[in-house]
Amino acid sequence: MADKFDDLDYSNQIDIESIISAPLVAASKANVMMVTGQTRFLLEFCFNRIEIANTDSPPSQDKKYRYEAIMIDMVMTRGVMESSGPDEEPTFRKAELTFSVPLLSIIPLNSLAINKVNVDFVMEITSITSKDSGPNSLSTDPDNKVTQKRAQLNGKISSAAPRGNPNDSSQYKSQASSTLKVNIDAGPLPLPLGVLTIIDLYVKNIQPVPANKKIN
Amino acid sequence: MTNREQFVSCPVCGDKIAIDTMQLLAGVRFKCPNLECDAVIGLPTESKPIVQQTMEKFEQVKGQLAKQ
């Protein structure tokens, strides 16, 4: 059993900040990747890219583009009452109206986002060190040694089971298996304000207007 | 099952009609929630290919991102 304790290697201890930040940074990177993918998808498949004339003076080498939302037709059916004359009995019929909506308004875009990340682990503190707070220290007094230093906890991720008798081999094994549980919830998030504004602009223009009314 | 609640504005009364793209593609029509409005919206046959294609691309993008 003593040999087993000799096998314990505390050289691979990590500071607590790294343990917490690593999964968060990974989740953040994944989120950026998904949002970037979503934006690329949006621009590539929901918009038509049209090159426009460069009117800059002096003329620049950069090409300019205008993005137009791809519109799809939808059909609406509603009941209409008609009568050919004032004395005639009105008749009921189903009328169909075709209207356009932007393609992006019917694609479930916001399903590509991380909503919540839970990092769950039990850490066995193996050492505590202190390091300089650096230039961002709150203290302005150069003699103030207390606030210039901050604690740094180092440790190893351990299982949630309490530490038992080292002679008990089963407890020893449970300590040896370390776990870091990361739960990522990719729930629905609201669309970015810019996309919502584009959809809203088109939605407001779905309503039919009389032909002689000036469109704003 | 919808990923989020999606709406299309009713061309008659302006109320929000909840839609599901996959069901629209399957031919389902959605009724305006306004009881006084009798409007029902659906996807005509000519619009189905572009929506179907875009949804397939969307699933591909999601699959690619999941692999990365």
JSON list of N, CA and C in Angstrom, two decimals, chain B residues 4-53:
[
{"chain": "B", "resi": 4, "resn": "ARG", "atom": "N", "xyz": [-37.99, 26.31, -32.09]},
{"chain": "B", "resi": 4, "resn": "ARG", "atom": "CA", "xyz": [-38.40, 27.56, -31.46]},
{"chain": "B", "resi": 4, "resn": "ARG", "atom": "C", "xyz": [-39.77, 27.88, -32.02]},
{"chain": "B", "resi": 5, "resn": "GLU", "atom": "N", "xyz": [-40.43, 28.79, -31.36]},
{"chain": "B", "resi": 5, "resn": "GLU", "atom": "CA", "xyz": [-41.74, 29.16, -31.88]},
{"chain": "B", "resi": 5, "resn": "GLU", "atom": "C", "xyz": [-41.52, 30.12, -33.05]},
{"chain": "B", "resi": 6, "resn": "GLN", "atom": "N", "xyz": [-42.00, 29.71, -34.20]},
{"chain": "B", "resi": 6, "resn": "GLN", "atom": "CA", "xyz": [-41.85, 30.54, -35.37]},
{"chain": "B", "resi": 6, "resn": "GLN", "atom": "C", "xyz": [-43.20, 31.09, -35.77]},
{"chain": "B", "resi": 7, "resn": "PHE", "atom": "N", "xyz": [-43.17, 32.31, -36.24]},
{"chain": "B", "resi": 7, "resn": "PHE", "atom": "CA", "xyz": [-44.42, 32.97, -36.57]},
{"chain": "B", "resi": 7, "resn": "PHE", "atom": "C", "xyz": [-44.36, 33.60, -37.95]},
{"chain": "B", "resi": 8, "resn": "VAL", "atom": "N", "xyz": [-45.50, 33.65, -38.59]},
{"chain": "B", "resi": 8, "resn": "VAL", "atom": "CA", "xyz": [-45.66, 34.44, -39.80]},
{"chain": "B", "resi": 8, "resn": "VAL", "atom": "C", "xyz": [-46.83, 35.37, -39.52]},
{"chain": "B", "resi": 9, "resn": "SER", "atom": "N", "xyz": [-46.65, 36.63, -39.87]},
{"chain": "B", "resi": 9, "resn": "SER", "atom": "CA", "xyz": [-47.71, 37.60, -39.62]},
{"chain": "B", "resi": 9, "resn": "SER", "atom": "C", "xyz": [-48.90, 37.35, -40.55]},
{"chain": "B", "resi": 10, "resn": "CYS", "atom": "N", "xyz": [-50.10, 37.37, -39.99]},
{"chain": "B", "resi": 10, "resn": "CYS", "atom": "CA", "xyz": [-51.30, 37.13, -40.80]},
{"chain": "B", "resi": 10, "resn": "CYS", "atom": "C", "xyz": [-51.50, 38.29, -41.77]},
{"chain": "B", "resi": 11, "resn": "PRO", "atom": "N", "xyz": [-51.63, 38.02, -43.07]},
{"chain": "B", "resi": 11, "resn": "PRO", "atom": "CA", "xyz": [-51.80, 39.11, -44.05]},
{"chain": "B", "resi": 11, "resn": "PRO", "atom": "C", "xyz": [-53.13, 39.85, -43.87]},
{"chain": "B", "resi": 12, "resn": "VAL", "atom": "N", "xyz": [-54.08, 39.25, -43.16]},
{"chain": "B", "resi": 12, "resn": "VAL", "atom": "CA", "xyz": [-55.39, 39.88, -43.00]},
{"chain": "B", "resi": 12, "resn": "VAL", "atom": "C", "xyz": [-55.45, 40.75, -41.75]},
{"chain": "B", "resi": 13, "resn": "CYS", "atom": "N", "xyz": [-55.18, 40.16, -40.58]},
{"chain": "B", "resi": 13, "resn": "CYS", "atom": "CA", "xyz": [-55.35, 40.91, -39.33]},
{"chain": "B", "resi": 13, "resn": "CYS", "atom": "C", "xyz": [-54.03, 41.26, -38.66]},
{"chain": "B", "resi": 14, "resn": "GLY", "atom": "N", "xyz": [-52.93, 40.69, -39.10]},
{"chain": "B", "resi": 14, "resn": "GLY", "atom": "CA", "xyz": [-51.63, 41.03, -38.52]},
{"chain": "B", "resi": 14, "resn": "GLY", "atom": "C", "xyz": [-51.26, 40.19, -37.31]},
{"chain": "B", "resi": 15, "resn": "ASP", "atom": "N", "xyz": [-52.14, 39.33, -36.85]},
{"chain": "B", "resi": 15, "resn": "ASP", "atom": "CA", "xyz": [-51.81, 38.45, -35.72]},
{"chain": "B", "resi": 15, "resn": "ASP", "atom": "C", "xyz": [-50.70, 37.48, -36.11]},
{"chain": "B", "resi": 16, "resn": "LYS", "atom": "N", "xyz": [-50.04, 36.95, -35.10]},
{"chain": "B", "resi": 16, "resn": "LYS", "atom": "CA", "xyz": [-48.94, 36.03, -35.38]},
{"chain": "B", "resi": 16, "resn": "LYS", "atom": "C", "xyz": [-49.48, 34.61, -35.53]},
{"chain": "B", "resi": 17, "resn": "ILE", "atom": "N", "xyz": [-49.20, 34.00, -36.67]},
{"chain": "B", "resi": 17, "resn": "ILE", "atom": "CA", "xyz": [-49.61, 32.61, -36.89]},
{"chain": "B", "resi": 17, "resn": "ILE", "atom": "C", "xyz": [-48.40, 31.71, -36.63]},
{"chain": "B", "resi": 18, "resn": "ALA", "atom": "N", "xyz": [-48.52, 30.84, -35.63]},
{"chain": "B", "resi": 18, "resn": "ALA", "atom": "CA", "xyz": [-47.42, 29.92, -35.30]},
{"chain": "B", "resi": 18, "resn": "ALA", "atom": "C", "xyz": [-47.29, 28.88, -36.41]},
{"chain": "B", "resi": 19, "resn": "ILE", "atom": "N", "xyz": [-46.06, 28.67, -36.85]},
{"chain": "B", "resi": 19, "resn": "ILE", "atom": "CA", "xyz": [-45.83, 27.70, -37.94]},
{"chain": "B", "resi": 19, "resn": "ILE", "atom": "C", "xyz": [-44.73, 26.71, -37.57]},
{"chain": "B", "resi": 20, "resn": "ASP", "atom": "N", "xyz": [-44.68, 25.64, -38.26]},
{"chain": "B", "resi": 20, "resn": "ASP", "atom": "CA", "xyz": [-43.58, 24.67, -38.15]},
{"chain": "B", "resi": 20, "resn": "ASP", "atom": "C", "xyz": [-43.15, 24.36, -39.58]},
{"chain": "B", "resi": 21, "resn": "THR", "atom": "N", "xyz": [-41.89, 24.63, -39.88]},
{"chain": "B", "resi": 21, "resn": "THR", "atom": "CA", "xyz": [-41.41, 24.52, -41.27]},
{"chain": "B", "resi": 21, "resn": "THR", "atom": "C", "xyz": [-41.55, 23.10, -41.81]},
{"chain": "B", "resi": 22, "resn": "MET", "atom": "N", "xyz": [-41.22, 22.10, -40.98]},
{"chain": "B", "resi": 22, "resn": "MET", "atom": "CA", "xyz": [-41.30, 20.72, -41.46]},
{"chain": "B", "resi": 22, "resn": "MET", "atom": "C", "xyz": [-42.74, 20.33, -41.77]},
{"chain": "B", "resi": 23, "resn": "GLN", "atom": "N", "xyz": [-43.65, 20.84, -40.94]},
{"chain": "B", "resi": 23, "resn": "GLN", "atom": "CA", "xyz": [-45.07, 20.54, -41.18]},
{"chain": "B", "resi": 23, "resn": "GLN", "atom": "C", "xyz": [-45.58, 21.30, -42.41]},
{"chain": "B", "resi": 24, "resn": "LEU", "atom": "N", "xyz": [-45.07, 22.52, -42.60]},
{"chain": "B", "resi": 24, "resn": "LEU", "atom": "CA", "xyz": [-45.43, 23.28, -43.81]},
{"chain": "B", "resi": 24, "resn": "LEU", "atom": "C", "xyz": [-45.02, 22.50, -45.05]},
{"chain": "B", "resi": 25, "resn": "LEU", "atom": "N", "xyz": [-43.80, 21.93, -44.98]},
{"chain": "B", "resi": 25, "resn": "LEU", "atom": "CA", "xyz": [-43.30, 21.14, -46.11]},
{"chain": "B", "resi": 25, "resn": "LEU", "atom": "C", "xyz": [-44.16, 19.90, -46.34]},
{"chain": "B", "resi": 26, "resn": "ALA", "atom": "N", "xyz": [-44.69, 19.38, -45.26]},
{"chain": "B", "resi": 26, "resn": "ALA", "atom": "CA", "xyz": [-45.54, 18.18, -45.37]},
{"chain": "B", "resi": 26, "resn": "ALA", "atom": "C", "xyz": [-46.94, 18.51, -45.87]},
{"chain": "B", "resi": 27, "resn": "GLY", "atom": "N", "xyz": [-47.22, 19.81, -46.04]},
{"chain": "B", "resi": 27, "resn": "GLY", "atom": "CA", "xyz": [-48.52, 20.20, -46.58]},
{"chain": "B", "resi": 27, "resn": "GLY", "atom": "C", "xyz": [-49.51, 20.71, -45.55]},
{"chain": "B", "resi": 28, "resn": "VAL", "atom": "N", "xyz": [-49.06, 20.82, -44.30]},
{"chain": "B", "resi": 28, "resn": "VAL", "atom": "CA", "xyz": [-49.97, 21.29, -43.25]},
{"chain": "B", "resi": 28, "resn": "VAL", "atom": "C", "xyz": [-50.21, 22.78, -43.41]},
{"chain": "B", "resi": 29, "resn": "ARG", "atom": "N", "xyz": [-51.45, 23.19, -43.16]},
{"chain": "B", "resi": 29, "resn": "ARG", "atom": "CA", "xyz": [-51.80, 24.62, -43.23]},
{"chain": "B", "resi": 29, "resn": "ARG", "atom": "C", "xyz": [-52.06, 25.11, -41.81]},
{"chain": "B", "resi": 30, "resn": "PHE", "atom": "N", "xyz": [-51.71, 26.34, -41.56]},
{"chain": "B", "resi": 30, "resn": "PHE", "atom": "CA", "xyz": [-51.84, 26.88, -40.21]},
{"chain": "B", "resi": 30, "resn": "PHE", "atom": "C", "xyz": [-52.87, 28.01, -40.19]},
{"chain": "B", "resi": 31, "resn": "LYS", "atom": "N", "xyz": [-53.73, 27.96, -39.16]},
{"chain": "B", "resi": 31, "resn": "LYS", "atom": "CA", "xyz": [-54.84, 28.91, -39.08]},
{"chain": "B", "resi": 31, "resn": "LYS", "atom": "C", "xyz": [-54.47, 30.08, -38.19]},
{"chain": "B", "resi": 32, "resn": "CYS", "atom": "N", "xyz": [-54.97, 31.24, -38.54]},
{"chain": "B", "resi": 32, "resn": "CYS", "atom": "CA", "xyz": [-54.75, 32.44, -37.73]},
{"chain": "B", "resi": 32, "resn": "CYS", "atom": "C", "xyz": [-55.44, 32.25, -36.37]},
{"chain": "B", "resi": 33, "resn": "PRO", "atom": "N", "xyz": [-54.74, 32.60, -35.27]},
{"chain": "B", "resi": 33, "resn": "PRO", "atom": "CA", "xyz": [-55.35, 32.40, -33.94]},
{"chain": "B", "resi": 33, "resn": "PRO", "atom": "C", "xyz": [-56.50, 33.36, -33.65]},
{"chain": "B", "resi": 34, "resn": "ASN", "atom": "N", "xyz": [-56.60, 34.43, -34.45]},
{"chain": "B", "resi": 34, "resn": "ASN", "atom": "CA", "xyz": [-57.69, 35.39, -34.26]},
{"chain": "B", "resi": 34, "resn": "ASN", "atom": "C", "xyz": [-59.01, 34.74, -34.71]},
{"chain": "B", "resi": 35, "resn": "LEU", "atom": "N", "xyz": [-59.94, 34.60, -33.75]},
{"chain": "B", "resi": 35, "resn": "LEU", "atom": "CA", "xyz": [-61.18, 33.89, -34.05]},
{"chain": "B", "resi": 35, "resn": "LEU", "atom": "C", "xyz": [-62.04, 34.61, -35.09]},
{"chain": "B", "resi": 36, "resn": "GLU", "atom": "N", "xyz": [-61.88, 35.93, -35.16]},
{"chain": "B", "resi": 36, "resn": "GLU", "atom": "CA", "xyz": [-62.66, 36.69, -36.15]},
{"chain": "B", "resi": 36, "resn": "GLU", "atom": "C", "xyz": [-62.03, 36.65, -37.54]},
{"chain": "B", "resi": 37, "resn": "CYS", "atom": "N", "xyz": [-60.82, 36.15, -37.60]},
{"chain": "B", "resi": 37, "resn": "CYS", "atom": "CA", "xyz": [-60.11, 36.07, -38.88]},
{"chain": "B", "resi": 37, "resn": "CYS", "atom": "C", "xyz": [-60.14, 34.62, -39.33]},
{"chain": "B", "resi": 38, "resn": "ASP", "atom": "N", "xyz": [-60.48, 34.42, -40.56]},
{"chain": "B", "resi": 38, "resn": "ASP", "atom": "CA", "xyz": [-60.66, 33.06, -41.05]},
{"chain": "B", "resi": 38, "resn": "ASP", "atom": "C", "xyz": [-59.45, 32.60, -41.87]},
{"chain": "B", "resi": 39, "resn": "ALA", "atom": "N", "xyz": [-58.35, 33.36, -41.78]},
{"chain": "B", "resi": 39, "resn": "ALA", "atom": "CA", "xyz": [-57.23, 33.08, -42.68]},
{"chain": "B", "resi": 39, "resn": "ALA", "atom": "C", "xyz": [-56.49, 31.79, -42.32]},
{"chain": "B", "resi": 40, "resn": "VAL", "atom": "N", "xyz": [-56.12, 31.07, -43.36]},
{"chain": "B", "resi": 40, "resn": "VAL", "atom": "CA", "xyz": [-55.32, 29.84, -43.21]},
{"chain": "B", "resi": 40, "resn": "VAL", "atom": "C", "xyz": [-54.15, 29.96, -44.16]},
{"chain": "B", "resi": 41, "resn": "ILE", "atom": "N", "xyz": [-52.93, 29.74, -43.66]},
{"chain": "B", "resi": 41, "resn": "ILE", "atom": "CA", "xyz": [-51.76, 29.88, -44.55]},
{"chain": "B", "resi": 41, "resn": "ILE", "atom": "C", "xyz": [-51.08, 28.53, -44.77]},
{"chain": "B", "resi": 42, "resn": "GLY", "atom": "N", "xyz": [-50.46, 28.41, -45.91]},
{"chain": "B", "resi": 42, "resn": "GLY", "atom": "CA", "xyz": [-49.76, 27.18, -46.25]},
{"chain": "B", "resi": 42, "resn": "GLY", "atom": "C", "xyz": [-48.66, 27.46, -47.25]},
{"chain": "B", "resi": 43, "resn": "LEU", "atom": "N", "xyz": [-47.92, 26.43, -47.57]},
{"chain": "B", "resi": 43, "resn": "LEU", "atom": "CA", "xyz": [-46.81, 26.58, -48.52]},
{"chain": "B", "resi": 43, "resn": "LEU", "atom": "C", "xyz": [-47.25, 26.01, -49.87]},
{"chain": "B", "resi": 44, "resn": "PRO", "atom": "N", "xyz": [-47.27, 26.84, -50.92]},
{"chain": "B", "resi": 44, "resn": "PRO", "atom": "CA", "xyz": [-47.67, 26.29, -52.22]},
{"chain": "B", "resi": 44, "resn": "PRO", "atom": "C", "xyz": [-46.59, 25.36, -52.78]},
{"chain": "B", "resi": 45, "resn": "THR", "atom": "N", "xyz": [-47.01, 24.50, -53.69]},
{"chain": "B", "resi": 45, "resn": "THR", "atom": "CA", "xyz": [-46.10, 23.49, -54.24]},
{"chain": "B", "resi": 45, "resn": "THR", "atom": "C", "xyz": [-44.84, 24.11, -54.84]},
{"chain": "B", "resi": 46, "resn": "GLU", "atom": "N", "xyz": [-44.99, 25.27, -55.49]},
{"chain": "B", "resi": 46, "resn": "GLU", "atom": "CA", "xyz": [-43.83, 25.87, -56.16]},
{"chain": "B", "resi": 46, "resn": "GLU", "atom": "C", "xyz": [-42.78, 26.40, -55.18]},
{"chain": "B", "resi": 47, "resn": "SER", "atom": "N", "xyz": [-43.17, 26.66, -53.93]},
{"chain": "B", "resi": 47, "resn": "SER", "atom": "CA", "xyz": [-42.20, 27.16, -52.94]},
{"chain": "B", "resi": 47, "resn": "SER", "atom": "C", "xyz": [-41.51, 26.03, -52.17]},
{"chain": "B", "resi": 48, "resn": "LYS", "atom": "N", "xyz": [-42.06, 24.83, -52.28]},
{"chain": "B", "resi": 48, "resn": "LYS", "atom": "CA", "xyz": [-41.53, 23.72, -51.47]},
{"chain": "B", "resi": 48, "resn": "LYS", "atom": "C", "xyz": [-40.07, 23.37, -51.80]},
{"chain": "B", "resi": 49, "resn": "PRO", "atom": "N", "xyz": [-39.67, 23.30, -53.09]},
{"chain": "B", "resi": 49, "resn": "PRO", "atom": "CA", "xyz": [-38.28, 22.90, -53.37]},
{"chain": "B", "resi": 49, "resn": "PRO", "atom": "C", "xyz": [-37.24, 23.79, -52.70]},
{"chain": "B", "resi": 50, "resn": "ILE", "atom": "N", "xyz": [-37.41, 25.11, -52.75]},
{"chain": "B", "resi": 50, "resn": "ILE", "atom": "CA", "xyz": [-36.39, 26.01, -52.18]},
{"chain": "B", "resi": 50, "resn": "ILE", "atom": "C", "xyz": [-36.35, 25.89, -50.65]},
{"chain": "B", "resi": 51, "resn": "VAL", "atom": "N", "xyz": [-37.53, 25.72, -50.03]},
{"chain": "B", "resi": 51, "resn": "VAL", "atom": "CA", "xyz": [-37.57, 25.57, -48.57]},
{"chain": "B", "resi": 51, "resn": "VAL", "atom": "C", "xyz": [-36.95, 24.23, -48.17]},
{"chain": "B", "resi": 52, "resn": "GLN", "atom": "N", "xyz": [-37.30, 23.19, -48.92]},
{"chain": "B", "resi": 52, "resn": "GLN", "atom": "CA", "xyz": [-36.76, 21.85, -48.66]},
{"chain": "B", "resi": 52, "resn": "GLN", "atom": "C", "xyz": [-35.23, 21.85, -48.77]},
{"chain": "B", "resi": 53, "resn": "GLN", "atom": "N", "xyz": [-34.74, 22.49, -49.85]},
{"chain": "B", "resi": 53, "resn": "GLN", "atom": "CA", "xyz": [-33.30, 22.57, -50.10]},
{"chain": "B", "resi": 53, "resn": "GLN", "atom": "C", "xyz": [-32.60, 23.34, -48.96]}
]
